[in-house]
Amino acid sequence: MYKKLFIPGPTHVIDEILEATAVPMIGHRSTDYSDLHGALVPKLKQLLYTEERVLLSTSSSTGMMEGSIRNCVNRKALMTDCGAFSKRWAQIARDNGKETEVIKVEMGHAVTPEMVDEKLTQGGFDVVCITHNETSTGVMNPLEEIARVVKKHPGVLLLVDAVSSMSGAEIRVDDWGLDVVLAGTQKCFALPPGLCVVSVSQAAMDRSAEVENKGYYFDFWALEKKSVLNQTPATPVISLINALNVQMDRILAEGVENRFARHAEMAAYVQDWARKRFAIYGDERYLSPTVTNVHNTRGISVADLNKELARRGAMISNGYGPLKETCFRIAHMGDLQMSDVEWITGQIDDVLGL
Ligand SMILES: *Cc1c(COP(=O)(O)O)cnc(C)c1O
């Protein structure tokens, strides 16, 4: 049976978008493809408030997390660890032979600008990597403020995993001075998985030009050389690119600020519900607008709850990693609406008799 997804990726995909993936194939060197690519990219630039390049990568987000490390790090990266996805990025850097230092905070807490500033003062770092919205804990790191301190350290690039925030929260690439910002399409964009969007600053391109052994598939310059022709180096996931173009028209019609406000409104509703029925896991000052990590203070069985929700046509998520039993997560991102979050919390109340 079909389940409406309230999990933090993949998220619920509306019929209009599913249908936009089911289009006849076009050749990826045809003018039809170039027209599509060329129509999509300016819309993404508008979403990200950037005049810089936006590249399309056929991969999950993890591919470009690795790619951005390989393009931008000569020697040493300052990584952060505030949950599962930021921890994974640090592992990726090490697996690619890069030296790392890690700012580690407890799950549920945010990385602060002060922590980043203190580490960068040691010197020797090529990049700082930050997970904008840590999906595993429901915490959003203060990106704009972190970007401000990174700017005080010339030569250090700021790489951002915005996988679960891009198009759900404001990200001003140029104003904030973000060098690489990446996100897969299966979270706030509310598309199927398989396509990754990445903005790349000129400083990051310059770095990429001098870094050795950056590999082939994710080379920023290889992508850029084709991107100026509105193409990609290898065959891209044309179906999703078509769907994203349709989705970007919907996003711009809604208005990006309205879209962010809708996410904030859904988040406030779910947070309020969570405080009344359970508790929120995580620092209240940094709660995510796209996913709420509910502290399972009643010790309910999340598996049993999900079984019953499945019968009613919905699915939520258990806690991530070490929080598997002690938390559960409700995502409120993408094309979910206020009526959806009212419905799911009402269903949970009903199942649990709250
Ligand atoms: C989902 C997620 C990822 C992993 O994305 P994939 O597309 O599965 O590779 C990375 N970072 C964050 C913050 C995420 O939410």
mmCIF file of N, CA and C in Angstrom, residues 229-293:
data_model
loop_
_atom_site.group_PDB
_atom_site.id
_atom_site.type_symbol
_atom_site.label_atom_id
_atom_site.label_comp_id
_atom_site.label_asym_id
_atom_site.label_seq_id
_atom_site.Cartn_x
_atom_site.Cartn_y
_atom_site.Cartn_z
ATOM 1 N N LEU A 229 28.004 24.842 -21.870
ATOM 2 C CA LEU A 229 27.271 24.443 -23.084
ATOM 3 C C LEU A 229 25.890 23.882 -22.733
ATOM 4 N N ASN A 230 25.504 24.049 -21.459
ATOM 5 C CA ASN A 230 24.249 23.473 -20.957
ATOM 6 C C ASN A 230 24.196 21.954 -21.143
ATOM 7 N N GLN A 231 25.313 21.329 -20.805
ATOM 8 C CA GLN A 231 25.403 19.877 -20.866
ATOM 9 C C GLN A 231 26.152 19.369 -19.638
ATOM 10 N N THR A 232 26.294 18.055 -19.569
ATOM 11 C CA THR A 232 27.080 17.422 -18.505
ATOM 12 C C THR A 232 28.086 16.486 -19.158
ATOM 13 N N PRO A 233 29.207 16.174 -18.477
ATOM 14 C CA PRO A 233 30.234 15.346 -19.122
ATOM 15 C C PRO A 233 29.744 13.937 -19.452
ATOM 16 N N ALA A 234 28.998 13.314 -18.529
ATOM 17 C CA ALA A 234 28.477 11.962 -18.771
ATOM 18 C C ALA A 234 26.958 12.057 -18.912
ATOM 19 N N THR A 235 26.338 10.973 -19.290
ATOM 20 C CA THR A 235 24.881 10.983 -19.472
ATOM 21 C C THR A 235 24.199 11.286 -18.145
ATOM 22 N N PRO A 236 23.434 12.368 -18.077
ATOM 23 C CA PRO A 236 22.803 12.723 -16.807
ATOM 24 C C PRO A 236 21.457 12.019 -16.636
ATOM 25 N N VAL A 237 20.895 12.162 -15.452
ATOM 26 C CA VAL A 237 19.600 11.554 -15.159
ATOM 27 C C VAL A 237 18.504 12.498 -15.705
ATOM 28 N N ILE A 238 18.294 12.386 -17.004
ATOM 29 C CA ILE A 238 17.451 13.333 -17.750
ATOM 30 C C ILE A 238 16.041 13.403 -17.160
ATOM 31 N N SER A 239 15.506 12.263 -16.762
ATOM 32 C CA SER A 239 14.137 12.240 -16.218
ATOM 33 C C SER A 239 14.007 13.150 -15.006
ATOM 34 N N LEU A 240 15.000 13.089 -14.126
ATOM 35 C CA LEU A 240 14.936 13.907 -12.911
ATOM 36 C C LEU A 240 15.217 15.374 -13.221
ATOM 37 N N ILE A 241 16.069 15.618 -14.189
ATOM 38 C CA ILE A 241 16.355 17.007 -14.566
ATOM 39 C C ILE A 241 15.082 17.647 -15.126
ATOM 40 N N ASN A 242 14.339 16.875 -15.890
ATOM 41 C CA ASN A 242 13.057 17.388 -16.389
ATOM 42 C C ASN A 242 12.087 17.668 -15.228
ATOM 43 N N ALA A 243 12.044 16.731 -14.284
ATOM 44 C CA ALA A 243 11.138 16.907 -13.143
ATOM 45 C C ALA A 243 11.567 18.091 -12.275
ATOM 46 N N LEU A 244 12.877 18.263 -12.115
ATOM 47 C CA LEU A 244 13.357 19.389 -11.292
ATOM 48 C C LEU A 244 13.011 20.721 -11.959
ATOM 49 N N ASN A 245 13.072 20.741 -13.284
ATOM 50 C CA ASN A 245 12.704 21.970 -13.987
ATOM 51 C C ASN A 245 11.230 22.315 -13.734
ATOM 52 N N VAL A 246 10.388 21.288 -13.752
ATOM 53 C CA VAL A 246 8.965 21.499 -13.442
ATOM 54 C C VAL A 246 8.814 21.926 -11.976
ATOM 55 N N GLN A 247 9.544 21.258 -11.099
ATOM 56 C CA GLN A 247 9.444 21.579 -9.677
ATOM 57 C C GLN A 247 9.915 23.003 -9.389
ATOM 58 N N MET A 248 10.975 23.440 -10.075
ATOM 59 C CA MET A 248 11.464 24.807 -9.844
ATOM 60 C C MET A 248 10.438 25.847 -10.289
ATOM 61 N N ASP A 249 9.677 25.537 -11.324
ATOM 62 C CA ASP A 249 8.590 26.450 -11.700
ATOM 63 C C ASP A 249 7.557 26.521 -10.582
ATOM 64 N N ARG A 250 7.265 25.380 -9.984
ATOM 65 C CA ARG A 250 6.303 25.362 -8.860
ATOM 66 C C ARG A 250 6.868 26.137 -7.664
ATOM 67 N N ILE A 251 8.173 25.933 -7.389
ATOM 68 C CA ILE A 251 8.801 26.602 -6.239
ATOM 69 C C ILE A 251 8.804 28.120 -6.435
ATOM 70 N N LEU A 252 9.135 28.562 -7.651
ATOM 71 C CA LEU A 252 9.174 30.009 -7.896
ATOM 72 C C LEU A 252 7.764 30.591 -7.941
ATOM 73 N N ALA A 253 6.792 29.779 -8.349
ATOM 74 C CA ALA A 253 5.402 30.256 -8.329
ATOM 75 C C ALA A 253 4.905 30.401 -6.891
ATOM 76 N N GLU A 254 5.291 29.445 -6.041
ATOM 77 C CA GLU A 254 4.944 29.579 -4.614
ATOM 78 C C GLU A 254 5.651 30.795 -4.029
ATOM 79 N N GLY A 255 6.860 31.039 -4.506
ATOM 80 C CA GLY A 255 7.722 32.106 -3.977
ATOM 81 C C GLY A 255 8.671 31.491 -2.971
ATOM 82 N N VAL A 256 9.978 31.701 -3.147
ATOM 83 C CA VAL A 256 10.931 31.008 -2.266
ATOM 84 C C VAL A 256 10.737 31.424 -0.805
ATOM 85 N N GLU A 257 10.477 32.720 -0.568
ATOM 86 C CA GLU A 257 10.263 33.143 0.833
ATOM 87 C C GLU A 257 9.022 32.484 1.420
ATOM 88 N N ASN A 258 7.977 32.386 0.594
ATOM 89 C CA ASN A 258 6.763 31.705 1.076
ATOM 90 C C ASN A 258 7.042 30.244 1.378
ATOM 91 N N ARG A 259 7.869 29.653 0.551
ATOM 92 C CA ARG A 259 8.208 28.243 0.755
ATOM 93 C C ARG A 259 8.956 28.070 2.088
ATOM 94 N N PHE A 260 9.928 28.953 2.348
ATOM 95 C CA PHE A 260 10.660 28.867 3.621
ATOM 96 C C PHE A 260 9.695 29.092 4.789
ATOM 97 N N ALA A 261 8.775 30.042 4.608
ATOM 98 C CA ALA A 261 7.808 30.339 5.679
ATOM 99 C C ALA A 261 6.897 29.140 5.937
ATOM 100 N N ARG A 262 6.509 28.449 4.870
ATOM 101 C CA ARG A 262 5.674 27.244 5.033
ATOM 102 C C ARG A 262 6.434 26.185 5.827
ATOM 103 N N HIS A 263 7.711 26.004 5.521
ATOM 104 C CA HIS A 263 8.508 25.044 6.292
ATOM 105 C C HIS A 263 8.584 25.464 7.765
ATOM 106 N N ALA A 264 8.807 26.741 8.012
ATOM 107 C CA ALA A 264 8.909 27.232 9.395
ATOM 108 C C ALA A 264 7.587 27.014 10.136
ATOM 109 N N GLU A 265 6.490 27.224 9.425
ATOM 110 C CA GLU A 265 5.172 27.063 10.042
ATOM 111 C C GLU A 265 4.904 25.586 10.383
ATOM 112 N N MET A 266 5.236 24.701 9.457
ATOM 113 C CA MET A 266 5.060 23.264 9.724
ATOM 114 C C MET A 266 5.939 22.844 10.895
ATOM 115 N N ALA A 267 7.181 23.359 10.924
ATOM 116 C CA ALA A 267 8.113 22.998 12.002
ATOM 117 C C ALA A 267 7.567 23.456 13.344
ATOM 118 N N ALA A 268 7.074 24.698 13.400
ATOM 119 C CA ALA A 268 6.555 25.228 14.671
ATOM 120 C C ALA A 268 5.396 24.370 15.161
ATOM 121 N N TYR A 269 4.562 23.926 14.249
ATOM 122 C CA TYR A 269 3.406 23.104 14.625
ATOM 123 C C TYR A 269 3.859 21.764 15.213
ATOM 124 N N VAL A 270 4.782 21.100 14.517
ATOM 125 C CA VAL A 270 5.241 19.776 14.975
ATOM 126 C C VAL A 270 6.034 19.908 16.277
ATOM 127 N N GLN A 271 6.848 20.949 16.379
ATOM 128 C CA GLN A 271 7.613 21.161 17.623
ATOM 129 C C GLN A 271 6.665 21.363 18.797
ATOM 130 N N ASP A 272 5.639 22.148 18.581
ATOM 131 C CA ASP A 272 4.661 22.431 19.622
ATOM 132 C C ASP A 272 3.961 21.139 20.063
ATOM 133 N N TRP A 273 3.569 20.344 19.073
ATOM 134 C CA TRP A 273 2.936 19.045 19.358
ATOM 135 C C TRP A 273 3.905 18.163 20.153
ATOM 136 N N ALA A 274 5.172 18.128 19.711
ATOM 137 C CA ALA A 274 6.171 17.271 20.371
ATOM 138 C C ALA A 274 6.381 17.685 21.832
ATOM 139 N N ARG A 275 6.413 18.976 22.081
ATOM 140 C CA ARG A 275 6.601 19.463 23.463
ATOM 141 C C ARG A 275 5.429 19.067 24.353
ATOM 142 N N LYS A 276 4.239 19.109 23.782
ATOM 143 C CA LYS A 276 3.043 18.779 24.580
ATOM 144 C C LYS A 276 2.945 17.284 24.849
ATOM 145 N N ARG A 277 3.253 16.463 23.865
ATOM 146 C CA ARG A 277 3.033 15.017 23.996
ATOM 147 C C ARG A 277 4.273 14.267 24.482
ATOM 148 N N PHE A 278 5.444 14.746 24.090
ATOM 149 C CA PHE A 278 6.710 14.090 24.432
ATOM 150 C C PHE A 278 7.672 15.186 24.897
ATOM 151 N N ALA A 279 8.788 15.303 24.210
ATOM 152 C CA ALA A 279 9.740 16.404 24.424
ATOM 153 C C ALA A 279 10.543 16.500 23.144
ATOM 154 N N ILE A 280 11.257 17.596 23.003
ATOM 155 C CA ILE A 280 12.110 17.731 21.821
ATOM 156 C C ILE A 280 13.531 17.350 22.205
ATOM 157 N N TYR A 281 14.152 16.578 21.345
ATOM 158 C CA TYR A 281 15.551 16.243 21.558
ATOM 159 C C TYR A 281 16.372 17.274 20.796
ATOM 160 N N GLY A 282 17.216 17.989 21.520
ATOM 161 C CA GLY A 282 18.060 18.953 20.800
ATOM 162 C C GLY A 282 17.939 20.341 21.392
ATOM 163 N N ASP A 283 18.915 21.140 21.062
ATOM 164 C CA ASP A 283 19.021 22.505 21.572
ATOM 165 C C ASP A 283 17.918 23.367 20.957
ATOM 166 N N GLU A 284 17.035 23.860 21.787
ATOM 167 C CA GLU A 284 15.872 24.638 21.330
ATOM 168 C C GLU A 284 16.263 25.845 20.470
ATOM 169 N N ARG A 285 17.484 26.343 20.639
ATOM 170 C CA ARG A 285 17.883 27.539 19.881
ATOM 171 C C ARG A 285 18.175 27.238 18.415
ATOM 172 N N TYR A 286 18.342 25.946 18.112
ATOM 173 C CA TYR A 286 18.802 25.604 16.757
ATOM 174 C C TYR A 286 17.914 24.557 16.081
ATOM 175 N N LEU A 287 16.629 24.562 16.388
ATOM 176 C CA LEU A 287 15.770 23.508 15.850
ATOM 177 C C LEU A 287 15.585 23.651 14.336
ATOM 178 N N SER A 288 15.536 22.500 13.701
ATOM 179 C CA SER A 288 15.455 22.440 12.241
ATOM 180 C C SER A 288 14.070 22.825 11.737
ATOM 181 N N PRO A 289 14.019 23.563 10.619
ATOM 182 C CA PRO A 289 12.718 23.850 10.002
ATOM 183 C C PRO A 289 12.193 22.703 9.140
ATOM 184 N N THR A 290 12.990 21.645 8.963
ATOM 185 C CA THR A 290 12.573 20.597 8.016
ATOM 186 C C THR A 290 12.330 19.230 8.650
ATOM 187 N N VAL A 291 12.886 19.008 9.843
ATOM 188 C CA VAL A 291 12.682 17.712 10.509
ATOM 189 C C VAL A 291 12.727 17.912 12.026
ATOM 190 N N THR A 292 11.798 17.268 12.716
ATOM 191 C CA THR A 292 11.770 17.374 14.182
ATOM 192 C C THR A 292 12.137 16.028 14.793
ATOM 193 N N ASN A 293 13.098 16.071 15.707
ATOM 194 C CA ASN A 293 13.557 14.876 16.412
ATOM 195 C C ASN A 293 12.839 14.843 17.763
#
